[in-house]
């Protein structure tokens, strides 16, 4: 996997102060995408153990609320193994930090068993995150006043409640 950028002290991509990791590679190619350079799976630099340690060390600073992973596309099968390892490590070493993931895919269509982006590690990713923002960015539904999303079709899913109830639960942030 490659990453296009790591933003520290980011407050735009989730609640509170966050470390945001932009993975590279996306097949959605949404019209109006704010980072089309990340469509290329080899854009930026290769994700290494040293980069992962840098992310963990940054997240250990007391002013961080959590990690956000976006892209590109974290749920491209090419990216899922590394994303799975990172979220599991953050959950294990820094359990008080929230984990958000943005995806252009749809939770109940693409990310569940039988879905187009479901892999052997998709459940591990979903089991370790707090918030999933799903759905393609649709320029026709763009609304700049929305919380933590770009278009009205996108959903902010409370993954903790979704796991607990066994049904999709939207966050009050919607």
Short mmCIF file of N, CA and C in Angstrom, two decimals:
data_model
loop_
_atom_site.label_atom_id
_atom_site.label_comp_id
_atom_site.label_asym_id
_atom_site.label_seq_id
_atom_site.Cartn_x
_atom_site.Cartn_y
_atom_site.Cartn_z
N UNK A 1 0.84 -1.17 0.00
CA UNK A 1 0.00 0.00 0.00
C UNK A 1 0.89 1.24 0.00
N UNK A 2 0.39 2.29 -0.60
CA UNK A 2 1.06 3.58 -0.59
C UNK A 2 0.15 4.60 0.11
N UNK A 3 0.77 5.63 0.64
CA UNK A 3 -0.01 6.71 1.23
C UNK A 3 0.37 8.02 0.56
N UNK A 4 -0.65 8.84 0.37
CA UNK A 4 -0.43 10.13 -0.26
C UNK A 4 -0.02 11.19 0.73
N UNK A 5 -0.54 11.08 1.96
CA UNK A 5 -0.28 12.13 2.94
C UNK A 5 -0.67 11.66 4.33
N UNK A 6 0.00 12.22 5.33
CA UNK A 6 -0.40 12.08 6.72
C UNK A 6 -0.58 13.50 7.25
N UNK A 7 -1.79 13.79 7.71
CA UNK A 7 -2.05 15.10 8.32
C UNK A 7 -2.05 14.94 9.83
N UNK A 8 -1.28 15.76 10.51
CA UNK A 8 -1.31 15.78 11.97
C UNK A 8 -2.11 17.00 12.40
N UNK A 9 -2.64 16.91 13.61
CA UNK A 9 -3.46 18.00 14.17
C UNK A 9 -4.59 18.39 13.21
N UNK A 10 -5.26 17.40 12.67
CA UNK A 10 -6.35 17.59 11.72
C UNK A 10 -7.68 17.61 12.48
N UNK A 11 -8.48 18.62 12.25
CA UNK A 11 -9.79 18.70 12.91
C UNK A 11 -10.94 18.69 11.91
N UNK A 12 -10.65 18.41 10.64
CA UNK A 12 -11.69 18.44 9.60
C UNK A 12 -12.26 17.07 9.28
N UNK A 13 -11.58 16.00 9.65
CA UNK A 13 -11.97 14.66 9.22
C UNK A 13 -12.37 13.76 10.37
N UNK A 14 -13.22 14.30 11.23
CA UNK A 14 -13.70 13.56 12.39
C UNK A 14 -13.74 14.47 13.60
N UNK A 15 -14.33 13.97 14.66
CA UNK A 15 -14.49 14.76 15.88
C UNK A 15 -13.15 14.89 16.60
N UNK A 16 -12.83 16.10 17.02
CA UNK A 16 -11.63 16.35 17.79
C UNK A 16 -10.37 16.43 16.94
N UNK A 17 -9.26 16.39 17.63
CA UNK A 17 -7.94 16.47 16.98
C UNK A 17 -7.53 15.08 16.53
N UNK A 18 -7.11 14.96 15.27
CA UNK A 18 -6.90 13.65 14.68
C UNK A 18 -5.59 13.57 13.89
N UNK A 19 -5.12 12.36 13.71
CA UNK A 19 -4.10 12.06 12.72
C UNK A 19 -4.87 11.45 11.55
N UNK A 20 -4.73 12.03 10.37
CA UNK A 20 -5.44 11.54 9.19
C UNK A 20 -4.46 10.97 8.19
N UNK A 21 -4.72 9.74 7.77
CA UNK A 21 -3.86 9.03 6.83
C UNK A 21 -4.64 8.87 5.53
N UNK A 22 -4.09 9.43 4.45
CA UNK A 22 -4.69 9.34 3.13
C UNK A 22 -4.02 8.21 2.37
N UNK A 23 -4.72 7.09 2.22
CA UNK A 23 -4.16 5.97 1.46
C UNK A 23 -4.28 6.26 -0.02
N UNK A 24 -3.47 5.59 -0.82
CA UNK A 24 -3.50 5.75 -2.27
C UNK A 24 -4.23 4.58 -2.91
N UNK A 25 -4.88 4.89 -4.01
CA UNK A 25 -5.58 3.87 -4.78
C UNK A 25 -7.08 3.97 -4.61
N UNK A 26 -7.76 4.20 -5.73
CA UNK A 26 -9.23 4.26 -5.70
C UNK A 26 -9.76 4.00 -7.10
N UNK A 27 -10.71 3.09 -7.19
CA UNK A 27 -11.35 2.80 -8.47
C UNK A 27 -12.69 3.50 -8.64
N UNK A 28 -13.13 4.23 -7.63
CA UNK A 28 -14.43 4.93 -7.72
C UNK A 28 -14.37 6.12 -8.68
N UNK A 29 -13.27 6.87 -8.65
CA UNK A 29 -13.07 8.03 -9.52
C UNK A 29 -14.29 8.96 -9.53
N UNK A 30 -14.70 9.38 -8.35
CA UNK A 30 -15.87 10.26 -8.22
C UNK A 30 -15.63 11.60 -8.91
N UNK A 31 -16.58 12.03 -9.68
CA UNK A 31 -16.52 13.36 -10.30
C UNK A 31 -16.47 14.41 -9.19
N UNK A 32 -15.51 15.31 -9.26
CA UNK A 32 -15.37 16.35 -8.25
C UNK A 32 -14.56 15.93 -7.04
N UNK A 33 -13.92 14.78 -7.09
CA UNK A 33 -13.08 14.29 -5.99
C UNK A 33 -12.07 15.37 -5.61
N UNK A 34 -11.87 15.58 -4.30
CA UNK A 34 -10.94 16.61 -3.87
C UNK A 34 -9.49 16.15 -3.88
N UNK A 35 -9.24 14.86 -4.12
CA UNK A 35 -7.87 14.37 -4.20
C UNK A 35 -7.72 13.32 -5.29
N UNK A 36 -7.96 13.69 -6.55
CA UNK A 36 -7.88 12.70 -7.62
C UNK A 36 -6.49 12.09 -7.80
N UNK A 37 -5.45 12.75 -7.32
CA UNK A 37 -4.11 12.18 -7.42
C UNK A 37 -4.02 10.87 -6.63
N UNK A 38 -4.87 10.70 -5.62
CA UNK A 38 -4.82 9.47 -4.81
C UNK A 38 -5.53 8.29 -5.47
N UNK A 39 -6.09 8.48 -6.67
CA UNK A 39 -6.66 7.35 -7.41
C UNK A 39 -5.57 6.36 -7.79
N UNK A 40 -4.37 6.86 -8.02
CA UNK A 40 -3.23 6.03 -8.41
C UNK A 40 -2.76 5.22 -7.19
N UNK A 41 -2.73 3.90 -7.31
CA UNK A 41 -2.36 3.04 -6.19
C UNK A 41 -0.91 3.23 -5.75
N UNK A 42 -0.09 3.86 -6.58
CA UNK A 42 1.32 4.05 -6.25
C UNK A 42 1.67 5.52 -6.03
N UNK A 43 0.66 6.34 -5.83
CA UNK A 43 0.88 7.76 -5.55
C UNK A 43 1.49 7.89 -4.15
N UNK A 44 2.40 8.83 -3.99
CA UNK A 44 2.99 9.09 -2.67
C UNK A 44 4.12 8.14 -2.36
N UNK A 45 4.15 7.70 -1.12
CA UNK A 45 5.26 6.83 -0.70
C UNK A 45 4.71 5.51 -0.16
N UNK A 46 5.57 4.52 -0.23
CA UNK A 46 5.18 3.20 0.24
C UNK A 46 4.99 3.22 1.76
N UNK A 47 3.94 2.57 2.21
CA UNK A 47 3.67 2.43 3.64
C UNK A 47 4.67 1.43 4.21
N UNK A 48 5.39 1.84 5.23
CA UNK A 48 6.43 1.01 5.83
C UNK A 48 6.20 0.88 7.33
N UNK A 49 6.88 -0.06 7.99
CA UNK A 49 6.80 -0.15 9.44
C UNK A 49 7.21 1.16 10.13
N UNK A 50 8.16 1.88 9.54
CA UNK A 50 8.60 3.15 10.11
C UNK A 50 7.49 4.20 10.04
N UNK A 51 6.77 4.23 8.94
CA UNK A 51 5.64 5.17 8.83
C UNK A 51 4.56 4.80 9.82
N UNK A 52 4.28 3.51 9.94
CA UNK A 52 3.27 3.08 10.92
C UNK A 52 3.67 3.49 12.33
N UNK A 53 4.93 3.32 12.67
CA UNK A 53 5.39 3.70 14.00
C UNK A 53 5.26 5.21 14.20
N UNK A 54 5.54 5.97 13.16
CA UNK A 54 5.37 7.43 13.24
C UNK A 54 3.91 7.80 13.53
N UNK A 55 2.98 7.10 12.90
CA UNK A 55 1.55 7.34 13.14
C UNK A 55 1.20 7.01 14.59
N UNK A 56 1.66 5.86 15.07
CA UNK A 56 1.38 5.45 16.46
C UNK A 56 1.99 6.44 17.44
N UNK A 57 3.24 6.82 17.23
CA UNK A 57 3.90 7.78 18.12
C UNK A 57 3.17 9.11 18.15
N UNK A 58 2.71 9.56 17.00
CA UNK A 58 1.95 10.82 16.94
C UNK A 58 0.64 10.69 17.72
N UNK A 59 -0.05 9.57 17.52
CA UNK A 59 -1.33 9.35 18.20
C UNK A 59 -1.19 9.25 19.72
N UNK A 60 0.00 8.93 20.20
CA UNK A 60 0.23 8.83 21.64
C UNK A 60 0.23 10.19 22.33
N UNK A 61 0.40 11.24 21.57
CA UNK A 61 0.40 12.57 22.17
C UNK A 61 -0.97 12.85 22.78
N UNK A 62 -1.00 13.46 23.95
CA UNK A 62 -2.24 13.54 24.72
C UNK A 62 -3.37 14.36 24.09
N UNK A 63 -3.07 15.21 23.14
CA UNK A 63 -4.12 16.06 22.58
C UNK A 63 -4.89 15.41 21.43
N UNK A 64 -4.55 14.17 21.07
CA UNK A 64 -5.26 13.51 19.97
C UNK A 64 -6.49 12.75 20.45
N UNK A 65 -7.56 12.88 19.66
CA UNK A 65 -8.78 12.12 19.91
C UNK A 65 -8.81 10.84 19.10
N UNK A 66 -8.11 10.81 17.96
CA UNK A 66 -8.14 9.58 17.20
C UNK A 66 -7.48 9.64 15.84
N UNK A 67 -7.71 8.57 15.11
CA UNK A 67 -7.15 8.33 13.78
C UNK A 67 -8.28 8.35 12.76
N UNK A 68 -8.03 8.96 11.61
CA UNK A 68 -8.94 8.90 10.48
C UNK A 68 -8.17 8.35 9.29
N UNK A 69 -8.79 7.39 8.60
CA UNK A 69 -8.19 6.82 7.40
C UNK A 69 -9.14 7.12 6.24
N UNK A 70 -8.60 7.74 5.21
CA UNK A 70 -9.38 8.09 4.04
C UNK A 70 -8.48 8.00 2.83
N UNK A 71 -8.90 8.56 1.73
CA UNK A 71 -8.06 8.33 0.58
C UNK A 71 -8.27 9.28 -0.56
N UNK A 72 -7.97 8.61 -1.62
CA UNK A 72 -7.96 7.25 -2.06
C UNK A 72 -9.12 6.46 -1.46
N UNK A 73 -8.89 5.17 -1.33
CA UNK A 73 -9.94 4.27 -0.84
C UNK A 73 -9.39 3.18 0.06
N UNK A 74 -9.64 3.29 1.39
CA UNK A 74 -9.15 2.29 2.33
C UNK A 74 -9.69 0.88 2.08
N UNK A 75 -10.88 0.77 1.51
CA UNK A 75 -11.49 -0.55 1.32
C UNK A 75 -11.22 -1.17 -0.06
N UNK A 76 -10.31 -0.58 -0.84
CA UNK A 76 -9.87 -1.30 -2.03
C UNK A 76 -9.19 -2.58 -1.52
N UNK A 77 -9.48 -3.73 -2.12
CA UNK A 77 -8.85 -4.97 -1.65
C UNK A 77 -7.33 -4.88 -1.54
N UNK A 78 -6.70 -4.13 -2.43
CA UNK A 78 -5.26 -3.93 -2.43
C UNK A 78 -4.77 -3.28 -1.13
N UNK A 79 -5.62 -2.47 -0.50
CA UNK A 79 -5.24 -1.71 0.69
C UNK A 79 -5.68 -2.35 2.01
N UNK A 80 -6.61 -3.26 1.96
CA UNK A 80 -7.25 -3.73 3.19
C UNK A 80 -6.33 -4.42 4.18
N UNK A 81 -5.37 -5.18 3.75
CA UNK A 81 -4.51 -5.90 4.70
C UNK A 81 -3.74 -4.91 5.58
N UNK A 82 -3.16 -3.89 4.98
CA UNK A 82 -2.40 -2.90 5.75
C UNK A 82 -3.34 -2.08 6.63
N UNK A 83 -4.47 -1.67 6.10
CA UNK A 83 -5.45 -0.92 6.89
C UNK A 83 -5.90 -1.76 8.09
N UNK A 84 -6.15 -3.03 7.86
CA UNK A 84 -6.55 -3.93 8.93
C UNK A 84 -5.51 -4.00 10.04
N UNK A 85 -4.26 -4.12 9.66
CA UNK A 85 -3.17 -4.18 10.64
C UNK A 85 -3.07 -2.87 11.43
N UNK A 86 -3.20 -1.75 10.74
CA UNK A 86 -3.09 -0.45 11.42
C UNK A 86 -4.23 -0.25 12.41
N UNK A 87 -5.47 -0.50 12.00
CA UNK A 87 -6.58 -0.25 12.93
C UNK A 87 -6.53 -1.21 14.12
N UNK A 88 -6.11 -2.46 13.89
CA UNK A 88 -5.99 -3.40 15.00
C UNK A 88 -4.90 -2.95 15.98
N UNK A 89 -3.82 -2.44 15.44
CA UNK A 89 -2.73 -1.97 16.31
C UNK A 89 -3.17 -0.74 17.12
N UNK A 90 -3.84 0.20 16.48
CA UNK A 90 -4.32 1.39 17.20
C UNK A 90 -5.32 0.97 18.28
N UNK A 91 -6.25 0.08 17.93
CA UNK A 91 -7.25 -0.37 18.90
C UNK A 91 -6.58 -1.05 20.08
N UNK A 92 -5.53 -1.85 19.84
CA UNK A 92 -4.84 -2.57 20.89
C UNK A 92 -3.96 -1.66 21.75
N UNK A 93 -3.18 -0.80 21.11
CA UNK A 93 -2.21 0.02 21.85
C UNK A 93 -2.79 1.32 22.37
N UNK A 94 -3.81 1.85 21.71
CA UNK A 94 -4.38 3.15 22.08
C UNK A 94 -5.91 3.05 22.10
N UNK A 95 -6.45 2.22 22.99
CA UNK A 95 -7.89 1.95 22.97
C UNK A 95 -8.78 3.17 23.21
N UNK A 96 -8.23 4.23 23.78
CA UNK A 96 -9.04 5.43 24.01
C UNK A 96 -9.17 6.31 22.76
N UNK A 97 -8.41 6.01 21.72
CA UNK A 97 -8.48 6.80 20.49
C UNK A 97 -9.58 6.26 19.58
N UNK A 98 -10.40 7.15 19.06
CA UNK A 98 -11.44 6.72 18.12
C UNK A 98 -10.82 6.51 16.74
N UNK A 99 -11.46 5.65 15.96
CA UNK A 99 -10.98 5.37 14.61
C UNK A 99 -12.14 5.59 13.64
N UNK A 100 -11.92 6.49 12.68
CA UNK A 100 -12.87 6.77 11.62
C UNK A 100 -12.28 6.31 10.30
N UNK A 101 -13.13 5.79 9.42
CA UNK A 101 -12.73 5.48 8.05
C UNK A 101 -13.77 6.05 7.10
N UNK A 102 -13.27 6.67 6.04
CA UNK A 102 -14.11 7.16 4.95
C UNK A 102 -13.98 6.19 3.79
N UNK A 103 -15.11 5.83 3.19
CA UNK A 103 -15.11 4.96 2.02
C UNK A 103 -16.15 5.42 1.01
N UNK A 104 -15.82 5.26 -0.25
CA UNK A 104 -16.78 5.52 -1.31
C UNK A 104 -17.69 4.33 -1.56
N UNK A 105 -17.40 3.22 -0.92
CA UNK A 105 -18.24 2.04 -1.04
C UNK A 105 -19.37 2.13 -0.01
N UNK A 106 -20.35 1.26 -0.15
CA UNK A 106 -21.52 1.27 0.73
C UNK A 106 -21.44 0.08 1.68
N UNK A 107 -21.57 0.38 2.98
CA UNK A 107 -21.42 -0.64 4.02
C UNK A 107 -22.25 -1.88 3.73
N UNK A 108 -23.57 -1.73 3.59
CA UNK A 108 -24.45 -2.88 3.50
C UNK A 108 -24.52 -3.51 2.11
N UNK A 109 -23.91 -2.89 1.13
CA UNK A 109 -23.87 -3.45 -0.22
C UNK A 109 -22.50 -4.03 -0.56
N UNK A 110 -21.44 -3.31 -0.22
CA UNK A 110 -20.10 -3.66 -0.66
C UNK A 110 -19.20 -4.30 0.40
N UNK A 111 -19.44 -4.02 1.68
CA UNK A 111 -18.47 -4.39 2.71
C UNK A 111 -18.88 -5.57 3.58
N UNK A 112 -20.06 -6.09 3.38
CA UNK A 112 -20.51 -7.26 4.12
C UNK A 112 -20.25 -8.52 3.29
N UNK A 113 -20.29 -9.70 3.91
CA UNK A 113 -20.03 -10.93 3.15
C UNK A 113 -20.85 -10.98 1.86
N UNK A 114 -20.15 -11.30 0.77
CA UNK A 114 -20.77 -11.33 -0.54
C UNK A 114 -20.68 -10.02 -1.29
N UNK A 115 -20.26 -8.95 -0.61
CA UNK A 115 -20.14 -7.65 -1.23
C UNK A 115 -18.93 -7.53 -2.12
N UNK A 116 -18.94 -6.54 -2.99
CA UNK A 116 -17.89 -6.39 -4.00
C UNK A 116 -16.52 -6.07 -3.42
N UNK A 117 -16.44 -5.56 -2.21
CA UNK A 117 -15.15 -5.21 -1.60
C UNK A 117 -14.89 -6.00 -0.33
N UNK A 118 -15.64 -7.06 -0.12
CA UNK A 118 -15.45 -7.90 1.06
C UNK A 118 -14.26 -8.83 0.85
N UNK A 119 -13.32 -8.83 1.80
CA UNK A 119 -12.15 -9.70 1.76
C UNK A 119 -12.03 -10.43 3.09
N UNK A 120 -10.99 -11.22 3.23
CA UNK A 120 -10.75 -11.96 4.46
C UNK A 120 -10.50 -11.06 5.66
N UNK A 121 -10.15 -9.78 5.45
CA UNK A 121 -9.85 -8.89 6.57
C UNK A 121 -10.86 -7.75 6.73
N UNK A 122 -11.88 -7.70 5.90
CA UNK A 122 -12.87 -6.61 6.00
C UNK A 122 -13.53 -6.59 7.37
N UNK A 123 -13.93 -7.75 7.88
CA UNK A 123 -14.57 -7.79 9.20
C UNK A 123 -13.65 -7.27 10.28
N UNK A 124 -12.35 -7.59 10.19
CA UNK A 124 -11.41 -7.08 11.18
C UNK A 124 -11.36 -5.56 11.17
N UNK A 125 -11.39 -4.99 9.99
CA UNK A 125 -11.40 -3.52 9.90
C UNK A 125 -12.67 -2.98 10.55
N UNK A 126 -13.81 -3.49 10.11
CA UNK A 126 -15.10 -2.99 10.61
C UNK A 126 -15.25 -3.22 12.12
N UNK A 127 -14.68 -4.30 12.64
CA UNK A 127 -14.78 -4.60 14.07
C UNK A 127 -13.91 -3.70 14.93
N UNK A 128 -12.96 -2.99 14.32
CA UNK A 128 -12.04 -2.15 15.08
C UNK A 128 -12.26 -0.65 14.91
N UNK A 129 -13.28 -0.26 14.18
CA UNK A 129 -13.49 1.18 13.97
C UNK A 129 -14.75 1.65 14.69
N UNK A 130 -14.78 2.94 14.96
CA UNK A 130 -15.91 3.56 15.65
C UNK A 130 -16.91 4.17 14.69
N UNK A 131 -16.40 4.80 13.64
CA UNK A 131 -17.25 5.50 12.67
C UNK A 131 -16.84 5.11 11.26
N UNK A 132 -17.85 4.83 10.43
CA UNK A 132 -17.63 4.60 9.00
C UNK A 132 -18.47 5.62 8.25
N UNK A 133 -17.81 6.43 7.45
CA UNK A 133 -18.51 7.37 6.57
C UNK A 133 -18.51 6.69 5.21
N UNK A 134 -19.71 6.31 4.73
CA UNK A 134 -19.77 5.53 3.50
C UNK A 134 -20.52 6.25 2.39
N UNK A 135 -20.30 5.77 1.18
CA UNK A 135 -21.00 6.28 0.00
C UNK A 135 -20.09 7.12 -0.88
N UNK A 136 -20.30 6.97 -2.18
CA UNK A 136 -19.54 7.75 -3.15
C UNK A 136 -19.84 9.24 -2.97
N UNK A 137 -18.85 10.06 -3.25
CA UNK A 137 -19.10 11.50 -3.33
C UNK A 137 -19.84 11.77 -4.63
N UNK A 138 -21.00 12.40 -4.51
CA UNK A 138 -21.80 12.77 -5.69
C UNK A 138 -21.85 14.28 -5.79
N UNK A 139 -21.20 14.83 -6.78
CA UNK A 139 -21.12 16.28 -6.92
C UNK A 139 -22.52 16.90 -7.01
N UNK A 140 -23.47 16.17 -7.57
CA UNK A 140 -24.84 16.67 -7.69
C UNK A 140 -25.52 16.82 -6.33
N UNK A 141 -25.00 16.12 -5.32
CA UNK A 141 -25.56 16.20 -3.97
C UNK A 141 -24.61 16.88 -2.98
N UNK A 142 -23.61 17.58 -3.52
CA UNK A 142 -22.63 18.27 -2.67
C UNK A 142 -23.33 19.33 -1.82
N UNK A 143 -22.99 19.31 -0.52
CA UNK A 143 -23.51 20.31 0.41
C UNK A 143 -22.39 20.65 1.39
N UNK A 144 -21.92 21.88 1.33
CA UNK A 144 -20.77 22.25 2.17
C UNK A 144 -21.12 22.35 3.65
N UNK A 145 -22.40 22.41 4.00
CA UNK A 145 -22.80 22.55 5.39
C UNK A 145 -22.93 21.21 6.12
N UNK A 146 -22.74 20.10 5.44
CA UNK A 146 -22.87 18.79 6.07
C UNK A 146 -21.73 18.53 7.04
N UNK A 147 -22.03 17.83 8.11
CA UNK A 147 -20.99 17.40 9.06
C UNK A 147 -20.16 16.28 8.46
N UNK A 148 -18.87 16.44 8.37
CA UNK A 148 -17.90 15.38 8.08
C UNK A 148 -18.20 14.56 6.82
N UNK A 149 -18.83 15.15 5.83
CA UNK A 149 -19.07 14.47 4.56
C UNK A 149 -19.33 15.51 3.51
N UNK A 150 -19.18 15.11 2.26
CA UNK A 150 -19.26 16.07 1.18
C UNK A 150 -20.57 16.11 0.42
N UNK A 151 -21.30 14.97 0.40
CA UNK A 151 -22.56 14.95 -0.34
C UNK A 151 -23.65 14.28 0.50
N UNK A 152 -24.88 14.66 0.23
CA UNK A 152 -26.03 14.27 1.06
C UNK A 152 -26.27 12.76 1.08
N UNK A 153 -25.83 12.04 0.08
CA UNK A 153 -26.03 10.58 0.05
C UNK A 153 -25.12 9.83 1.01
N UNK A 154 -24.04 10.46 1.44
CA UNK A 154 -23.08 9.79 2.31
C UNK A 154 -23.65 9.68 3.73
N UNK A 155 -23.30 8.57 4.40
CA UNK A 155 -23.83 8.30 5.74
C UNK A 155 -22.70 8.22 6.75
N UNK A 156 -22.97 8.68 7.95
CA UNK A 156 -22.04 8.52 9.07
C UNK A 156 -22.62 7.40 9.93
N UNK A 157 -21.94 6.26 9.93
CA UNK A 157 -22.45 5.06 10.60
C UNK A 157 -21.72 4.86 11.92
N UNK A 158 -22.48 4.70 12.99
CA UNK A 158 -21.93 4.39 14.30
C UNK A 158 -21.65 2.89 14.33
N UNK A 159 -20.41 2.52 14.15
CA UNK A 159 -20.07 1.10 14.06
C UNK A 159 -20.18 0.38 15.40
N UNK A 160 -19.97 1.08 16.51
CA UNK A 160 -20.13 0.44 17.81
C UNK A 160 -21.58 0.01 18.02
N UNK A 161 -22.51 0.91 17.73
CA UNK A 161 -23.93 0.59 17.86
C UNK A 161 -24.38 -0.42 16.80
N UNK A 162 -23.82 -0.33 15.62
CA UNK A 162 -24.14 -1.29 14.56
C UNK A 162 -23.74 -2.70 14.98
N UNK A 163 -22.55 -2.84 15.55
CA UNK A 163 -22.12 -4.17 16.03
C UNK A 163 -22.98 -4.65 17.18
N UNK A 164 -23.30 -3.73 18.10
CA UNK A 164 -24.06 -4.11 19.30
C UNK A 164 -25.49 -4.55 18.96
N UNK A 165 -26.13 -3.85 18.02
CA UNK A 165 -27.53 -4.14 17.70
C UNK A 165 -27.69 -5.15 16.56
N UNK A 166 -26.63 -5.34 15.77
CA UNK A 166 -26.73 -6.22 14.63
C UNK A 166 -27.46 -5.61 13.44
N UNK A 167 -27.69 -4.31 13.49
CA UNK A 167 -28.32 -3.60 12.37
C UNK A 167 -27.61 -2.27 12.18
N UNK A 168 -27.68 -1.72 10.98
CA UNK A 168 -27.01 -0.47 10.67
C UNK A 168 -27.61 0.67 11.52
N UNK A 169 -26.74 1.37 12.24
CA UNK A 169 -27.17 2.49 13.08
C UNK A 169 -26.41 3.75 12.63
N UNK A 170 -27.17 4.74 12.21
CA UNK A 170 -26.56 6.02 11.81
C UNK A 170 -26.18 6.82 13.05
N UNK A 171 -25.10 7.54 12.95
CA UNK A 171 -24.66 8.44 14.02
C UNK A 171 -25.58 9.65 14.07
N UNK A 172 -25.74 10.24 15.24
CA UNK A 172 -26.49 11.50 15.35
C UNK A 172 -25.85 12.64 14.55
N UNK A 173 -24.60 12.46 14.12
CA UNK A 173 -23.91 13.48 13.34
C UNK A 173 -24.51 13.66 11.95
N UNK A 174 -25.32 12.72 11.48
CA UNK A 174 -25.93 12.78 10.13
C UNK A 174 -26.84 13.98 10.03
#
